[in-house]
Amino acid sequence: MPSPVVHVAYALGFGTLNMISTKGSFTALHCLILALNGFFGPDIGAFIGWCFAVTFPMLADTVMSWIHHSVGYILIIAPIISFLTSRLSKKIIIWKCTEFSNNDLVSGHMEQTNRNNMSLNMKQCYLLAVAGCLLHFQLDHIFEENGQDNFYQWILSTGYFKKPTPPLSPLSVIIVGLSTLTLFFGFAWIHLFASSISKQSLKIRIKYTFTLFLIVISLYLSFLIISKIILKKEAVIGEEADLGVLVFLLEDFANEIFYEIFEYLDMYDIYKGFFNLNKRFENLIINSNFLHKINISKISKNDFKNFYINILIPNRHRINLLRLSNPFVVEIIFSPPRMVLQFIHLEKLVLDNIQMKYLRKIFDYLMYLPKFHSLTISIGDYIESINCLFSDLFNLLTLKYCKIEYETKNYEHSLSLYFPKYDSSSIQYLIINGRFSCKSLNNLLCSLPKLHHLSIKSLVHSRGYLAIEDLSPIQLKYLKYVSLKFDCIYFDNIEKILKGFFHYVQILRLTIKYDEAYLDAQRWEKLIISYLPYLRIFDINHQNSMINNNLTYHDTINQFNLSFWTKKKWFFTHQHNWTKRLNTGVFYSTNPYSKQITNIYLNYFPNVTHLTIKHYFQTSDDSIITTLKSIIPLVQLTKLTIESDDFSLEEIIELLRFIPNLYALRLNFLSNKETNAKLIKQNEKFQYVSKRNKIKNLDLCQCCSLNQIQLIVNLFPQLEYLKTCMNRKEIGQIIKYLLSKTNNKTQHLFFLCISQIPKICLKELNVLIKLENLLNDYSIKFINSDLYLWW
């Protein structure tokens, strides 16, 4: 009969599908109680009989016949377990509600939490116990020891035991036990106890659950294949049927169940994991009718071709989310641009590093997609005028979310934004990561009557701004959140905007450089009382020197400690850049809105996955590694950026030893000690990092020689994407080395970006690749002084 691992997986899987189909009404507690009764309850009798099979065989047989039976379990054990689990569920819910009231101040989670935090009474627990019992015996009867099914007979042939068999293999007991506990308590941790995950939406929690199932079942299946088929070890606690169960579950699941699972996964992940598994899954994916989420970031050209032919082309009309991070892919998918019209269900589009000329062509057709409402774009080349960009955005009548990132070559005239009349846009969330003229802000806001959320990374003063008439301010009734970063903008200019548009704002975050007028607490107090009556959160970060004011820096900032500020629980502090210049510093808000934490965790950030180190730092006693370990869990970092030039290669290698799961690395500088390259490669730490690291994306800002490229390739043999500058005299040699068919160290590499290079190199590199026959199928292009090569 199946082991505890499969019983628990079967019950949890059944419960998870119920969670999906009921949209969370069937809660995690229901699933856990179902799984507990799906294994632990019915197998109490089997476990007791198993333990006493040698010493008290009669007792073992009696217990087995009474308890390990559907009727016996329902009448004897189920009432006891239902009583205990109902009491336990109440304690868990009380704890969860207490944690929520203390820690979670986001009202958006309240409805979901109230629905999920309902304790189960004894009757409900009893019904779940009965259901779990029936699931258990259903699985047992399908895979009973003397079953005659031809398909599984070869798997189950070792499973006929006349009497319960005592444990003969401690390893099997340990692996089965650990797998069972990991599934059960991992599920409980995801949905109940992990503070950062359990409060997320059902969709996100299901993704974590699917990952948990995939990891545990894959590892357990590997153990079964090695132990029972290759090594032919004797089964101990039911593993003889587990292989058959797992095959059965995969092969005999209804298509609808797989479609339910696929809806929570990215389509490219589904394609990689299932398409080539067998003909059934191939047809299942080709003939699917659910909406697809497609994320194409780092992918080789050959893999993309197969995915494009098999999935993208036949399923354009089923895609609701499309994310493209490869500048070549956009041209292929939207060529000709009218192909956009075939994406009739497209709701969200993310385009990274797209050229403006292609973007404008796509805009002409996006406006005709009825469900399209979210656009995130990062423009790869310089734009001539933001006026054209925003005019195109405002023509998208169904657009609600817009995030744009751009660079302007002409920092003056290109920033002018001119609207001759009130062009009313449907945008509700607007995020601008680029230089935007402060003088254009008035007319921009006049065109966004439905705006809820506004964030602008760099508001600047434009001297070459064309003089135009400001439109009259309008009431932005829905605008609740504003985040602005000012670059040399006087308070007088911003005050007009605050008075005219921000009456209903509740959260205001400001980052400011210069103009000490922003440190006038009385001016802020009058402004907030008269024009910002709904303001709940006021965050400010100001860097400046006190020059024109007779008051000292400390006298000025102490005005923010008066009763007006403390009553609203707005608190501030400051730091000085130099101890000898106390009139210069950074004044900023502290954060009283987050949950209170104990002192031991005051400077520890357990959920960090991305780390940026801007400056080299030294500690008196501890190493850099020790210092970082005391702040963040290095083992869970996936992205690391080091902007300081002071880290040596040896220090970077030492740091990488403790970050085994790093996926992307960005460095400003790599050591130029080329004479020691051979010695470095022979170093034990270098060899260790080279064999263990998982880095696939490397962005190196410095200009590299051939020797340095060779060092990089040896250190990061899993590289798929490389962006760096190159010594122009050595570009030919470097390209030959990277694209050499005999170089095993670069076998995974398929994308190269050479930064800060003249356009003539595009032609030279193209000729070299064809002349030397380095690549058969590749694409190459030049964008903003960067050369891109994809193969």
PDB file of C-alpha atoms in Angstrom, residues 597-732:
ATOM      1  CA  ILE A 597      10.008  44.779  16.406  1.00  0.00           C
ATOM      2  CA  THR A 598      12.321  43.736  19.195  1.00  0.00           C
ATOM      3  CA  ASN A 599      15.793  45.222  19.439  1.00  0.00           C
ATOM      4  CA  ILE A 600      17.488  41.987  18.471  1.00  0.00           C
ATOM      5  CA  TYR A 601      15.998  42.283  14.962  1.00  0.00           C
ATOM      6  CA  LEU A 602      16.241  46.071  14.690  1.00  0.00           C
ATOM      7  CA  ASN A 603      19.025  45.938  12.094  1.00  0.00           C
ATOM      8  CA  TYR A 604      18.237  42.577  10.523  1.00  0.00           C
ATOM      9  CA  PHE A 605      16.274  42.236   7.278  1.00  0.00           C
ATOM     10  CA  PRO A 606      15.174  38.610   6.824  1.00  0.00           C
ATOM     11  CA  ASN A 607      13.319  38.996   3.500  1.00  0.00           C
ATOM     12  CA  VAL A 608      16.074  40.622   1.441  1.00  0.00           C
ATOM     13  CA  THR A 609      16.794  39.037  -1.959  1.00  0.00           C
ATOM     14  CA  HIS A 610      18.525  41.978  -3.717  1.00  0.00           C
ATOM     15  CA  LEU A 611      21.539  43.837  -2.298  1.00  0.00           C
ATOM     16  CA  THR A 612      23.321  46.993  -3.518  1.00  0.00           C
ATOM     17  CA  ILE A 613      26.648  48.032  -1.966  1.00  0.00           C
ATOM     18  CA  LYS A 614      27.373  51.649  -2.873  1.00  0.00           C
ATOM     19  CA  HIS A 615      30.496  52.247  -0.773  1.00  0.00           C
ATOM     20  CA  TYR A 616      33.370  50.151   0.491  1.00  0.00           C
ATOM     21  CA  PHE A 617      33.130  49.708   4.242  1.00  0.00           C
ATOM     22  CA  GLN A 618      35.531  48.535   6.888  1.00  0.00           C
ATOM     23  CA  THR A 619      34.742  47.274  10.357  1.00  0.00           C
ATOM     24  CA  SER A 620      36.959  47.446  13.367  1.00  0.00           C
ATOM     25  CA  ASP A 621      36.806  43.810  14.423  1.00  0.00           C
ATOM     26  CA  ASP A 622      34.578  41.788  12.096  1.00  0.00           C
ATOM     27  CA  SER A 623      35.080  40.974   8.426  1.00  0.00           C
ATOM     28  CA  ILE A 624      32.759  42.281   5.708  1.00  0.00           C
ATOM     29  CA  ILE A 625      31.167  38.833   5.495  1.00  0.00           C
ATOM     30  CA  THR A 626      30.446  38.745   9.223  1.00  0.00           C
ATOM     31  CA  THR A 627      28.965  42.236   9.100  1.00  0.00           C
ATOM     32  CA  LEU A 628      26.671  41.406   6.186  1.00  0.00           C
ATOM     33  CA  LYS A 629      25.592  38.140   7.807  1.00  0.00           C
ATOM     34  CA  SER A 630      24.464  40.072  10.853  1.00  0.00           C
ATOM     35  CA  ILE A 631      22.231  42.261   8.659  1.00  0.00           C
ATOM     36  CA  ILE A 632      20.801  39.977   5.964  1.00  0.00           C
ATOM     37  CA  PRO A 633      20.616  36.229   5.164  1.00  0.00           C
ATOM     38  CA  LEU A 634      23.229  35.972   2.405  1.00  0.00           C
ATOM     39  CA  VAL A 635      22.073  32.531   1.325  1.00  0.00           C
ATOM     40  CA  GLN A 636      18.793  33.864  -0.115  1.00  0.00           C
ATOM     41  CA  LEU A 637      20.293  36.694  -2.189  1.00  0.00           C
ATOM     42  CA  THR A 638      19.578  36.375  -5.919  1.00  0.00           C
ATOM     43  CA  LYS A 639      20.845  39.761  -7.162  1.00  0.00           C
ATOM     44  CA  LEU A 640      23.950  41.665  -6.058  1.00  0.00           C
ATOM     45  CA  THR A 641      25.195  45.082  -7.211  1.00  0.00           C
ATOM     46  CA  ILE A 642      28.592  46.444  -6.099  1.00  0.00           C
ATOM     47  CA  GLU A 643      28.993  50.091  -7.137  1.00  0.00           C
ATOM     48  CA  SER A 644      32.237  50.716  -5.259  1.00  0.00           C
ATOM     49  CA  ASP A 645      35.562  50.453  -7.123  1.00  0.00           C
ATOM     50  CA  ASP A 646      37.446  49.573  -3.948  1.00  0.00           C
ATOM     51  CA  PHE A 647      36.537  45.886  -3.694  1.00  0.00           C
ATOM     52  CA  SER A 648      39.358  43.642  -4.845  1.00  0.00           C
ATOM     53  CA  LEU A 649      38.685  40.503  -6.876  1.00  0.00           C
ATOM     54  CA  GLU A 650      39.742  38.393  -3.896  1.00  0.00           C
ATOM     55  CA  GLU A 651      37.141  40.115  -1.702  1.00  0.00           C
ATOM     56  CA  ILE A 652      34.424  39.622  -4.322  1.00  0.00           C
ATOM     57  CA  ILE A 653      35.282  35.924  -4.597  1.00  0.00           C
ATOM     58  CA  GLU A 654      35.231  35.583  -0.814  1.00  0.00           C
ATOM     59  CA  LEU A 655      31.811  37.242  -0.708  1.00  0.00           C
ATOM     60  CA  LEU A 656      30.450  34.976  -3.458  1.00  0.00           C
ATOM     61  CA  ARG A 657      31.397  31.907  -1.420  1.00  0.00           C
ATOM     62  CA  PHE A 658      28.595  32.783   0.993  1.00  0.00           C
ATOM     63  CA  ILE A 659      25.965  33.658  -1.649  1.00  0.00           C
ATOM     64  CA  PRO A 660      25.357  30.303  -3.361  1.00  0.00           C
ATOM     65  CA  ASN A 661      21.986  31.221  -4.925  1.00  0.00           C
ATOM     66  CA  LEU A 662      23.084  34.403  -6.676  1.00  0.00           C
ATOM     67  CA  TYR A 663      21.601  34.663 -10.163  1.00  0.00           C
ATOM     68  CA  ALA A 664      22.564  38.181 -11.318  1.00  0.00           C
ATOM     69  CA  LEU A 665      25.713  40.185 -10.520  1.00  0.00           C
ATOM     70  CA  ARG A 666      26.589  43.771 -11.404  1.00  0.00           C
ATOM     71  CA  LEU A 667      30.079  45.153 -10.795  1.00  0.00           C
ATOM     72  CA  ASN A 668      31.548  48.590 -11.422  1.00  0.00           C
ATOM     73  CA  PHE A 669      35.121  47.380 -11.392  1.00  0.00           C
ATOM     74  CA  LEU A 670      37.154  44.181 -11.573  1.00  0.00           C
ATOM     75  CA  SER A 671      40.783  44.033 -10.509  1.00  0.00           C
ATOM     76  CA  ASN A 672      43.337  44.878 -13.229  1.00  0.00           C
ATOM     77  CA  LYS A 673      46.084  42.671 -11.805  1.00  0.00           C
ATOM     78  CA  GLU A 674      46.409  40.615 -14.978  1.00  0.00           C
ATOM     79  CA  THR A 675      49.843  39.304 -14.020  1.00  0.00           C
ATOM     80  CA  ASN A 676      48.246  37.331 -11.188  1.00  0.00           C
ATOM     81  CA  ALA A 677      45.411  35.863 -13.307  1.00  0.00           C
ATOM     82  CA  LYS A 678      46.942  32.367 -13.454  1.00  0.00           C
ATOM     83  CA  LEU A 679      47.617  32.344  -9.734  1.00  0.00           C
ATOM     84  CA  ILE A 680      44.070  33.518  -9.021  1.00  0.00           C
ATOM     85  CA  LYS A 681      42.588  30.707 -11.145  1.00  0.00           C
ATOM     86  CA  GLN A 682      44.572  28.141  -9.159  1.00  0.00           C
ATOM     87  CA  ASN A 683      43.352  29.549  -5.866  1.00  0.00           C
ATOM     88  CA  GLU A 684      41.148  27.141  -3.864  1.00  0.00           C
ATOM     89  CA  LYS A 685      38.494  29.785  -3.215  1.00  0.00           C
ATOM     90  CA  PHE A 686      38.381  30.652  -6.921  1.00  0.00           C
ATOM     91  CA  GLN A 687      37.920  26.979  -7.814  1.00  0.00           C
ATOM     92  CA  TYR A 688      35.223  26.570  -5.165  1.00  0.00           C
ATOM     93  CA  VAL A 689      33.213  29.575  -6.376  1.00  0.00           C
ATOM     94  CA  SER A 690      33.687  28.581 -10.009  1.00  0.00           C
ATOM     95  CA  LYS A 691      32.163  25.135  -9.394  1.00  0.00           C
ATOM     96  CA  ARG A 692      29.378  26.206  -7.047  1.00  0.00           C
ATOM     97  CA  ASN A 693      28.058  29.595  -8.213  1.00  0.00           C
ATOM     98  CA  LYS A 694      24.823  29.869 -10.239  1.00  0.00           C
ATOM     99  CA  ILE A 695      25.404  33.309 -11.743  1.00  0.00           C
ATOM    100  CA  LYS A 696      23.824  33.584 -15.207  1.00  0.00           C
ATOM    101  CA  ASN A 697      23.652  37.366 -15.667  1.00  0.00           C
ATOM    102  CA  LEU A 698      26.786  39.515 -15.362  1.00  0.00           C
ATOM    103  CA  ASP A 699      26.899  43.277 -15.922  1.00  0.00           C
ATOM    104  CA  LEU A 700      30.440  44.682 -15.716  1.00  0.00           C
ATOM    105  CA  CYS A 701      30.817  48.444 -16.174  1.00  0.00           C
ATOM    106  CA  GLN A 702      34.575  48.608 -16.737  1.00  0.00           C
ATOM    107  CA  CYS A 703      36.482  48.104 -19.989  1.00  0.00           C
ATOM    108  CA  CYS A 704      37.800  44.533 -20.085  1.00  0.00           C
ATOM    109  CA  SER A 705      40.814  43.029 -21.795  1.00  0.00           C
ATOM    110  CA  LEU A 706      40.997  39.488 -23.193  1.00  0.00           C
ATOM    111  CA  ASN A 707      42.767  38.245 -20.054  1.00  0.00           C
ATOM    112  CA  GLN A 708      40.015  39.655 -17.851  1.00  0.00           C
ATOM    113  CA  ILE A 709      37.287  38.128 -20.030  1.00  0.00           C
ATOM    114  CA  GLN A 710      39.004  34.750 -19.752  1.00  0.00           C
ATOM    115  CA  LEU A 711      39.125  35.182 -15.982  1.00  0.00           C
ATOM    116  CA  ILE A 712      35.413  36.049 -15.899  1.00  0.00           C
ATOM    117  CA  VAL A 713      34.444  33.052 -18.028  1.00  0.00           C
ATOM    118  CA  ASN A 714      36.436  30.699 -15.787  1.00  0.00           C
ATOM    119  CA  LEU A 715      34.877  32.177 -12.672  1.00  0.00           C
ATOM    120  CA  PHE A 716      31.292  32.140 -14.004  1.00  0.00           C
ATOM    121  CA  PRO A 717      30.915  29.094 -16.310  1.00  0.00           C
ATOM    122  CA  GLN A 718      27.074  29.223 -16.119  1.00  0.00           C
ATOM    123  CA  LEU A 719      26.868  32.658 -17.786  1.00  0.00           C
ATOM    124  CA  GLU A 720      23.990  33.167 -20.224  1.00  0.00           C
ATOM    125  CA  TYR A 721      24.012  36.981 -20.420  1.00  0.00           C
ATOM    126  CA  LEU A 722      27.138  39.163 -20.391  1.00  0.00           C
ATOM    127  CA  LYS A 723      27.227  42.956 -20.604  1.00  0.00           C
ATOM    128  CA  THR A 724      30.576  44.754 -20.478  1.00  0.00           C
ATOM    129  CA  CYS A 725      32.854  47.282 -22.140  1.00  0.00           C
ATOM    130  CA  MET A 726      35.791  45.945 -24.184  1.00  0.00           C
ATOM    131  CA  ASN A 727      39.169  47.163 -25.284  1.00  0.00           C
ATOM    132  CA  ARG A 728      38.471  47.962 -28.940  1.00  0.00           C
ATOM    133  CA  LYS A 729      41.823  46.607 -30.089  1.00  0.00           C
ATOM    134  CA  GLU A 730      40.978  43.239 -28.592  1.00  0.00           C
ATOM    135  CA  ILE A 731      37.269  42.990 -29.525  1.00  0.00           C
ATOM    136  CA  GLY A 732      38.013  40.562 -32.366  1.00  0.00           C
TER     137      GLY A 732
END
